[in-house]
């Protein structure tokens, strides 16, 4: 928290809901509010505390995306304020993504004054708590104004409790000036230890396995456990794969035991894991699929163990055994378990990708290879370029904890604002390095307004737009759904976009690169500037 000269009023003073809520947020370490203001929210911000910060987003989906990135980088719940029904509706895509990301968010929304709610007033939200469901862990409109601070405290602990996620509070406009009582924070454990017998059985299975494999998901990095996974993999000479669609980097991708990325297809997952007798899935579903599949979920003869902090994910896992607990605590226990019973061979390192040659026009592989050469080890990549993801995985390897973020939902519009939120958190933490928002041309237009917030905040970040003038993921995926080779789904071409003009219109300096020889100097310059900028790369 930032230090402040603010002092609490004497305890004899009976506070307003506003005073009690702000003091509670301060004690919880939450002094930043992400929002886009509307009329029913104005009473919340009257006499806004000088030690709080309001971060403006120009559209509600941008607001939630920024808060999501900020909360992930801070490892703490972030506070979001939205307008009533229309504003929450605008934000729903990124609320869904925050739910899938397991990001702790306290989402508040204005409601019309209680005294006129019986008359269906303008800008009221009918059944306000139903609108964001099922993609919030808890939703509440307190029965009395006096209950708002207690509801905020409950919301915080609900958001932070594993599995973390967004919660929602609808607050009538006239609640903020009502009198209430001070609410104090209290200690609540937000982690869950593994069941001792189950984790001991898994530790013994690991020791007795002849050829174990570990599959890592976003939960590993969320629980700050990447170093523990590296230690466990090295102790057991285990191959390591990234889980399908994982939204974080949970194992260094240049490590010789890293074997690559599992696809979201049942048969290909089984093929990739063939020959392993024990599969340990950490912090991920087993498994996320994108298309229909047939046959077994794991290779014949292989045993599957899953460690995940979400009981619902454990419940639908189709095979094997699951332990529901915090990933870091489970790894602590596994590292105290027995060493391998016999000598094992290390897995063969995966092949080094071929060097991409400069072409006219540039290939996506060449662009990513150039970005990899230009970035610094302390830089962070936030990605939303699904059409280029396979090339990203080949040519832009991530180095482990807190180096990579993307959306777990598959919903577009998260990456640009999330990168702003991550950059804001890292600036607050005084961390070195630059945030690189690697975004597809189509993806960027879902939340292009994030450029304005980056400019206003003066953040150390570079937006890299891969402009291939199409929705590449849709065109490339079309054959799976019966499209003839070379045919394109309607509405998937995006010609004549000018990202330099868009960026400058929001106050962000920008450059467009079309020639291969211009790319390295353009990236080098952009990644060493102090404020935000954008590089549009025209690729084939």
Tab-separated table of N, CA, C and O in Angstrom, residues 180-268:
chain	number	residue	atom	x	y	z
A	180	UNK	N	-23.661	3.770	9.469
A	180	UNK	CA	-23.418	2.351	9.725
A	180	UNK	C	-22.369	2.229	10.826
A	180	UNK	O	-22.043	3.221	11.496
A	181	UNK	N	-21.825	1.066	10.998
A	181	UNK	CA	-20.763	0.833	11.974
A	181	UNK	C	-19.468	0.516	11.248
A	181	UNK	O	-19.469	0.013	10.118
A	182	UNK	N	-18.357	0.806	11.920
A	182	UNK	CA	-17.058	0.443	11.352
A	182	UNK	C	-16.978	-1.084	11.234
A	182	UNK	O	-17.501	-1.826	12.074
A	183	UNK	N	-16.315	-1.549	10.204
A	183	UNK	CA	-16.083	-2.984	10.011
A	183	UNK	C	-14.577	-3.206	9.965
A	183	UNK	O	-13.868	-2.518	9.217
A	184	UNK	N	-14.105	-4.143	10.759
A	184	UNK	CA	-12.672	-4.431	10.806
A	184	UNK	C	-12.360	-5.695	10.012
A	184	UNK	O	-13.193	-6.602	9.901
A	185	UNK	N	-11.160	-5.733	9.474
A	185	UNK	CA	-10.709	-6.934	8.764
A	185	UNK	C	-10.478	-8.061	9.763
A	185	UNK	O	-10.326	-7.830	10.965
A	186	UNK	N	-10.451	-9.248	9.261
A	186	UNK	CA	-10.141	-10.406	10.086
A	186	UNK	C	-9.394	-11.403	9.231
A	186	UNK	O	-9.482	-11.401	8.004
A	187	UNK	N	-8.607	-12.251	9.880
A	187	UNK	CA	-7.797	-13.226	9.167
A	187	UNK	C	-8.654	-14.408	8.725
A	187	UNK	O	-9.373	-15.012	9.531
A	188	UNK	N	-8.590	-14.714	7.451
A	188	UNK	CA	-9.257	-15.884	6.883
A	188	UNK	C	-8.249	-16.571	5.976
A	188	UNK	O	-7.654	-15.932	5.102
A	189	UNK	N	-8.030	-17.850	6.187
A	189	UNK	CA	-7.091	-18.569	5.333
A	189	UNK	C	-7.685	-18.715	3.943
A	189	UNK	O	-8.841	-19.134	3.786
A	190	UNK	N	-6.896	-18.373	2.928
A	190	UNK	CA	-7.357	-18.484	1.543
A	190	UNK	C	-6.719	-19.657	0.819
A	190	UNK	O	-6.817	-19.769	-0.410
A	191	UNK	N	-6.035	-20.530	1.556
A	191	UNK	CA	-5.400	-21.693	0.947
A	191	UNK	C	-5.977	-22.966	1.553
A	191	UNK	O	-6.632	-22.944	2.600
A	192	UNK	N	-5.710	-24.084	0.903
A	192	UNK	CA	-6.258	-25.369	1.328
A	192	UNK	C	-5.170	-26.425	1.204
A	192	UNK	O	-4.595	-26.612	0.127
A	193	UNK	N	-4.860	-27.094	2.311
A	193	UNK	CA	-3.804	-28.113	2.313
A	193	UNK	C	-4.308	-29.419	1.720
A	193	UNK	O	-5.506	-29.724	1.777
A	194	UNK	N	-3.414	-30.221	1.141
A	194	UNK	CA	-3.847	-31.507	0.572
A	194	UNK	C	-4.178	-32.516	1.659
A	194	UNK	O	-3.653	-32.454	2.774
A	195	UNK	N	-5.041	-33.478	1.310
A	195	UNK	CA	-5.347	-34.563	2.230
A	195	UNK	C	-4.105	-35.437	2.378
A	195	UNK	O	-3.558	-35.920	1.381
A	196	UNK	N	-3.597	-35.644	3.601
A	196	UNK	CA	-2.286	-36.296	3.781
A	196	UNK	C	-2.181	-37.676	3.144
A	196	UNK	O	-1.165	-37.993	2.510
A	197	UNK	N	-3.201	-38.503	3.280
A	197	UNK	CA	-3.113	-39.860	2.743
A	197	UNK	C	-3.013	-39.837	1.219
A	197	UNK	O	-2.211	-40.575	0.622
A	198	UNK	N	-3.810	-38.972	0.582
A	198	UNK	CA	-3.803	-38.917	-0.882
A	198	UNK	C	-2.475	-38.412	-1.411
A	198	UNK	O	-1.923	-38.967	-2.374
A	199	UNK	N	-1.937	-37.361	-0.800
A	199	UNK	CA	-0.680	-36.801	-1.316
A	199	UNK	C	0.485	-37.752	-1.059
A	199	UNK	O	1.424	-37.840	-1.861
A	200	UNK	N	0.408	-38.540	0.038
A	200	UNK	CA	1.454	-39.535	0.302
A	200	UNK	C	1.392	-40.647	-0.739
A	200	UNK	O	2.432	-41.151	-1.198
A	201	UNK	N	0.182	-41.022	-1.145
A	201	UNK	CA	0.038	-42.045	-2.181
A	201	UNK	C	0.600	-41.562	-3.509
A	201	UNK	O	1.286	-42.310	-4.228
A	202	UNK	N	0.353	-40.292	-3.847
A	202	UNK	CA	0.908	-39.742	-5.079
A	202	UNK	C	2.429	-39.660	-5.009
A	202	UNK	O	3.126	-39.974	-5.985
A	203	UNK	N	2.968	-39.258	-3.868
A	203	UNK	CA	4.425	-39.175	-3.724
A	203	UNK	C	5.068	-40.545	-3.927
A	203	UNK	O	6.114	-40.662	-4.583
A	204	UNK	N	4.435	-41.587	-3.398
A	204	UNK	CA	4.961	-42.939	-3.588
A	204	UNK	C	4.835	-43.364	-5.058
A	204	UNK	O	5.758	-43.973	-5.622
A	205	UNK	N	3.722	-43.017	-5.700
A	205	UNK	CA	3.552	-43.355	-7.115
A	205	UNK	C	4.621	-42.674	-7.968
A	205	UNK	O	5.145	-43.273	-8.916
A	206	UNK	N	4.951	-41.423	-7.640
A	206	UNK	CA	6.017	-40.721	-8.362
A	206	UNK	C	7.351	-41.430	-8.186
A	206	UNK	O	8.126	-41.602	-9.146
A	207	UNK	N	7.647	-41.843	-6.965
A	207	UNK	CA	8.925	-42.507	-6.700
A	207	UNK	C	9.019	-43.845	-7.427
A	207	UNK	O	10.098	-44.236	-7.897
A	208	UNK	N	7.904	-44.555	-7.545
A	208	UNK	CA	7.916	-45.884	-8.152
A	208	UNK	C	7.730	-45.857	-9.667
A	208	UNK	O	7.927	-46.880	-10.333
A	209	UNK	N	7.347	-44.720	-10.213
A	209	UNK	CA	7.096	-44.630	-11.646
A	209	UNK	C	8.381	-44.843	-12.435
A	209	UNK	O	9.468	-44.456	-12.006
A	210	UNK	N	8.249	-45.444	-13.614
A	210	UNK	CA	9.408	-45.632	-14.484
A	210	UNK	C	9.589	-44.466	-15.445
A	210	UNK	O	10.718	-44.119	-15.794
A	211	UNK	N	8.477	-43.860	-15.880
A	211	UNK	CA	8.582	-42.750	-16.839
A	211	UNK	C	7.457	-41.759	-16.572
A	211	UNK	O	6.461	-41.723	-17.283
A	212	UNK	N	7.621	-40.908	-15.545
A	212	UNK	CA	6.559	-39.955	-15.217
A	212	UNK	C	6.565	-38.744	-16.138
A	212	UNK	O	7.585	-38.383	-16.724
A	213	UNK	N	5.400	-38.110	-16.257
A	213	UNK	CA	5.279	-36.863	-16.995
A	213	UNK	C	4.429	-35.911	-16.159
A	213	UNK	O	3.469	-36.319	-15.505
A	214	UNK	N	4.818	-34.650	-16.156
A	214	UNK	CA	4.087	-33.614	-15.428
A	214	UNK	C	3.449	-32.678	-16.447
A	214	UNK	O	4.113	-32.238	-17.394
A	215	UNK	N	2.161	-32.370	-16.260
A	215	UNK	CA	1.443	-31.421	-17.102
A	215	UNK	C	1.099	-30.214	-16.241
A	215	UNK	O	0.405	-30.346	-15.232
A	216	UNK	N	1.610	-29.040	-16.614
A	216	UNK	CA	1.441	-27.851	-15.779
A	216	UNK	C	0.407	-26.914	-16.397
A	216	UNK	O	0.360	-26.711	-17.604
A	217	UNK	N	-0.424	-26.343	-15.521
A	217	UNK	CA	-1.408	-25.359	-15.942
A	217	UNK	C	-1.208	-24.046	-15.232
A	217	UNK	O	-0.266	-23.864	-14.447
A	218	UNK	N	-2.118	-23.117	-15.488
A	218	UNK	CA	-1.986	-21.755	-14.967
A	218	UNK	C	-1.966	-21.718	-13.448
A	218	UNK	O	-1.392	-20.804	-12.851
A	219	UNK	N	-2.594	-22.704	-12.792
A	219	UNK	CA	-2.630	-22.712	-11.336
A	219	UNK	C	-1.268	-22.748	-10.687
A	219	UNK	O	-1.102	-22.278	-9.559
A	220	UNK	N	-0.280	-23.293	-11.379
A	220	UNK	CA	1.077	-23.340	-10.821
A	220	UNK	C	1.633	-21.929	-10.656
A	220	UNK	O	2.125	-21.554	-9.588
A	221	UNK	N	1.548	-21.130	-11.710
A	221	UNK	CA	2.053	-19.761	-11.614
A	221	UNK	C	1.166	-18.912	-10.706
A	221	UNK	O	1.663	-18.049	-9.982
A	222	UNK	N	-0.156	-19.139	-10.739
A	222	UNK	CA	-1.055	-18.399	-9.851
A	222	UNK	C	-0.678	-18.594	-8.386
A	222	UNK	O	-0.754	-17.677	-7.583
A	223	UNK	N	-0.266	-19.817	-8.048
A	223	UNK	CA	0.105	-20.128	-6.665
A	223	UNK	C	1.591	-19.916	-6.398
A	223	UNK	O	2.111	-20.371	-5.375
A	224	UNK	N	2.282	-19.240	-7.336
A	224	UNK	CA	3.694	-18.886	-7.141
A	224	UNK	C	4.544	-20.132	-6.876
A	224	UNK	O	5.394	-20.149	-5.981
A	225	UNK	N	4.315	-21.166	-7.679
A	225	UNK	CA	4.931	-22.456	-7.417
A	225	UNK	C	5.787	-22.963	-8.569
A	225	UNK	O	6.100	-24.151	-8.624
A	226	UNK	N	6.197	-22.092	-9.484
A	226	UNK	CA	6.979	-22.546	-10.635
A	226	UNK	C	8.304	-23.154	-10.197
A	226	UNK	O	8.721	-24.214	-10.693
A	227	UNK	N	8.989	-22.511	-9.262
A	227	UNK	CA	10.263	-23.050	-8.786
A	227	UNK	C	10.116	-24.434	-8.184
A	227	UNK	O	10.996	-25.306	-8.363
A	228	UNK	N	9.012	-24.677	-7.487
A	228	UNK	CA	8.787	-25.996	-6.891
A	228	UNK	C	8.574	-27.058	-7.967
A	228	UNK	O	9.043	-28.194	-7.826
A	229	UNK	N	7.871	-26.711	-9.040
A	229	UNK	CA	7.655	-27.679	-10.119
A	229	UNK	C	8.974	-28.017	-10.801
A	229	UNK	O	9.238	-29.181	-11.122
A	230	UNK	N	9.815	-27.031	-11.017
A	230	UNK	CA	11.120	-27.293	-11.619
A	230	UNK	C	11.915	-28.266	-10.742
A	230	UNK	O	12.503	-29.238	-11.242
A	231	UNK	N	11.900	-28.025	-9.442
A	231	UNK	CA	12.619	-28.915	-8.521
A	231	UNK	C	12.047	-30.331	-8.568
A	231	UNK	O	12.791	-31.321	-8.586
A	232	UNK	N	10.717	-30.450	-8.571
A	232	UNK	CA	10.090	-31.773	-8.600
A	232	UNK	C	10.402	-32.497	-9.902
A	232	UNK	O	10.727	-33.695	-9.896
A	233	UNK	N	10.325	-31.789	-11.032
A	233	UNK	CA	10.604	-32.411	-12.323
A	233	UNK	C	12.050	-32.889	-12.401
A	233	UNK	O	12.332	-33.987	-12.915
A	234	UNK	N	12.965	-32.083	-11.902
A	234	UNK	CA	14.377	-32.461	-11.952
A	234	UNK	C	14.656	-33.652	-11.041
A	234	UNK	O	15.417	-34.554	-11.410
A	235	UNK	N	14.032	-33.675	-9.878
A	235	UNK	CA	14.254	-34.797	-8.969
A	235	UNK	C	13.799	-36.099	-9.604
A	235	UNK	O	14.445	-37.136	-9.451
A	236	UNK	N	12.684	-36.077	-10.327
A	236	UNK	CA	12.111	-37.305	-10.870
A	236	UNK	C	12.396	-37.505	-12.355
A	236	UNK	O	11.822	-38.410	-12.979
A	237	UNK	N	13.270	-36.663	-12.929
A	237	UNK	CA	13.626	-36.781	-14.349
A	237	UNK	C	12.382	-36.844	-15.230
A	237	UNK	O	12.312	-37.601	-16.210
A	238	UNK	N	11.400	-36.049	-14.878
A	238	UNK	CA	10.102	-36.109	-15.557
A	238	UNK	C	10.068	-35.191	-16.772
A	238	UNK	O	10.612	-34.081	-16.745
A	239	UNK	N	9.420	-35.660	-17.822
A	239	UNK	CA	9.071	-34.774	-18.932
A	239	UNK	C	7.988	-33.818	-18.457
A	239	UNK	O	7.193	-34.139	-17.569
A	240	UNK	N	7.960	-32.611	-19.035
A	240	UNK	CA	6.986	-31.606	-18.642
A	240	UNK	C	6.308	-31.046	-19.894
A	240	UNK	O	6.977	-30.646	-20.846
A	241	UNK	N	4.976	-31.036	-19.875
A	241	UNK	CA	4.180	-30.399	-20.920
A	241	UNK	C	3.355	-29.278	-20.310
A	241	UNK	O	2.984	-29.324	-19.128
A	242	UNK	N	3.032	-28.269	-21.124
A	242	UNK	CA	2.045	-27.269	-20.729
A	242	UNK	C	0.664	-27.800	-21.070
A	242	UNK	O	0.448	-28.402	-22.126
A	243	UNK	N	-0.289	-27.575	-20.157
A	243	UNK	CA	-1.656	-28.034	-20.362
A	243	UNK	C	-2.299	-27.301	-21.538
A	243	UNK	O	-1.918	-26.174	-21.869
A	244	UNK	N	-3.300	-27.917	-22.164
A	244	UNK	CA	-3.984	-27.229	-23.268
A	244	UNK	C	-4.560	-25.889	-22.821
A	244	UNK	O	-5.180	-25.785	-21.771
A	245	UNK	N	-4.338	-24.867	-23.620
A	245	UNK	CA	-4.916	-23.538	-23.408
A	245	UNK	C	-4.482	-22.895	-22.088
A	245	UNK	O	-5.199	-22.045	-21.556
A	246	UNK	N	-3.336	-23.269	-21.560
A	246	UNK	CA	-2.912	-22.685	-20.283
A	246	UNK	C	-2.682	-21.186	-20.442
A	246	UNK	O	-2.061	-20.730	-21.401
A	247	UNK	N	-3.177	-20.411	-19.468
A	247	UNK	CA	-3.145	-18.948	-19.562
A	247	UNK	C	-1.922	-18.327	-18.909
A	247	UNK	O	-1.798	-17.101	-18.895
A	248	UNK	N	-1.026	-19.128	-18.351
A	248	UNK	CA	0.196	-18.613	-17.736
A	248	UNK	C	1.354	-19.524	-18.133
A	248	UNK	O	1.163	-20.655	-18.591
A	249	UNK	N	2.581	-19.043	-17.913
A	249	UNK	CA	3.765	-19.891	-18.096
A	249	UNK	C	4.117	-20.485	-16.738
A	249	UNK	O	4.481	-19.751	-15.814
A	250	UNK	N	4.024	-21.787	-16.617
A	250	UNK	CA	4.243	-22.447	-15.333
A	250	UNK	C	5.456	-23.356	-15.329
A	250	UNK	O	5.659	-24.130	-14.387
A	251	UNK	N	6.290	-23.257	-16.365
A	251	UNK	CA	7.554	-23.995	-16.420
A	251	UNK	C	8.427	-23.317	-17.460
A	251	UNK	O	7.934	-22.942	-18.524
A	252	UNK	N	9.724	-23.112	-17.183
A	252	UNK	CA	10.582	-22.433	-18.169
A	252	UNK	C	10.610	-23.205	-19.485
A	252	UNK	O	10.959	-24.385	-19.508
A	253	UNK	N	10.274	-22.533	-20.562
A	253	UNK	CA	10.110	-23.220	-21.843
A	253	UNK	C	11.431	-23.522	-22.535
A	253	UNK	O	11.447	-24.260	-23.532
A	254	UNK	N	12.539	-22.973	-22.017
A	254	UNK	CA	13.856	-23.343	-22.552
A	254	UNK	C	14.502	-24.461	-21.740
A	254	UNK	O	15.606	-24.901	-22.059
A	255	UNK	N	13.852	-24.920	-20.694
A	255	UNK	CA	14.391	-25.991	-19.853
A	255	UNK	C	14.468	-27.281	-20.676
A	255	UNK	O	13.547	-27.600	-21.432
A	256	UNK	N	15.555	-28.052	-20.557
A	256	UNK	CA	15.693	-29.256	-21.402
A	256	UNK	C	14.616	-30.312	-21.169
A	256	UNK	O	14.392	-31.157	-22.041
A	257	UNK	N	13.926	-30.272	-20.016
A	257	UNK	CA	12.878	-31.269	-19.761
A	257	UNK	C	11.511	-30.824	-20.277
A	257	UNK	O	10.568	-31.610	-20.272
A	258	UNK	N	11.412	-29.579	-20.740
A	258	UNK	CA	10.126	-29.103	-21.275
A	258	UNK	C	9.908	-29.686	-22.658
A	258	UNK	O	10.746	-29.554	-23.553
A	259	UNK	N	8.747	-30.324	-22.837
A	259	UNK	CA	8.468	-31.053	-24.072
A	259	UNK	C	7.479	-30.375	-24.994
A	259	UNK	O	7.200	-30.873	-26.082
A	260	UNK	N	6.902	-29.253	-24.559
A	260	UNK	CA	6.011	-28.530	-25.454
A	260	UNK	C	4.614	-28.364	-24.887
A	260	UNK	O	4.385	-28.478	-23.679
A	261	UNK	N	3.655	-28.121	-25.784
A	261	UNK	CA	2.305	-27.716	-25.426
A	261	UNK	C	1.308	-28.771	-25.894
A	261	UNK	O	1.275	-29.114	-27.082
A	262	UNK	N	0.507	-29.267	-24.970
A	262	UNK	CA	-0.511	-30.227	-25.359
A	262	UNK	C	-1.609	-29.521	-26.143
A	262	UNK	O	-2.069	-28.448	-25.748
A	263	UNK	N	-2.065	-30.101	-27.229
A	263	UNK	CA	-3.178	-29.516	-27.991
A	263	UNK	C	-4.498	-29.808	-27.285
A	263	UNK	O	-4.587	-30.709	-26.438
A	264	UNK	N	-5.533	-29.085	-27.647
A	264	UNK	CA	-6.844	-29.268	-27.017
A	264	UNK	C	-7.667	-30.315	-27.768
A	264	UNK	O	-8.836	-30.121	-28.060
A	265	UNK	N	-7.032	-31.447	-28.068
A	265	UNK	CA	-7.684	-32.529	-28.821
A	265	UNK	C	-7.348	-33.850	-28.153
A	265	UNK	O	-6.171	-34.150	-27.906
A	266	UNK	N	-8.381	-34.633	-27.852
A	266	UNK	CA	-8.188	-35.833	-27.032
A	266	UNK	C	-7.170	-36.797	-27.629
A	266	UNK	O	-6.237	-37.250	-26.942
A	267	UNK	N	-7.339	-37.139	-28.897
A	267	UNK	CA	-6.457	-38.141	-29.486
A	267	UNK	C	-5.006	-37.672	-29.516
A	267	UNK	O	-4.082	-38.467	-29.290
A	268	UNK	N	-4.795	-36.388	-29.799
A	268	UNK	CA	-3.421	-35.884	-29.873
A	268	UNK	C	-2.788	-35.775	-28.487
A	268	UNK	O	-1.569	-35.922	-28.351
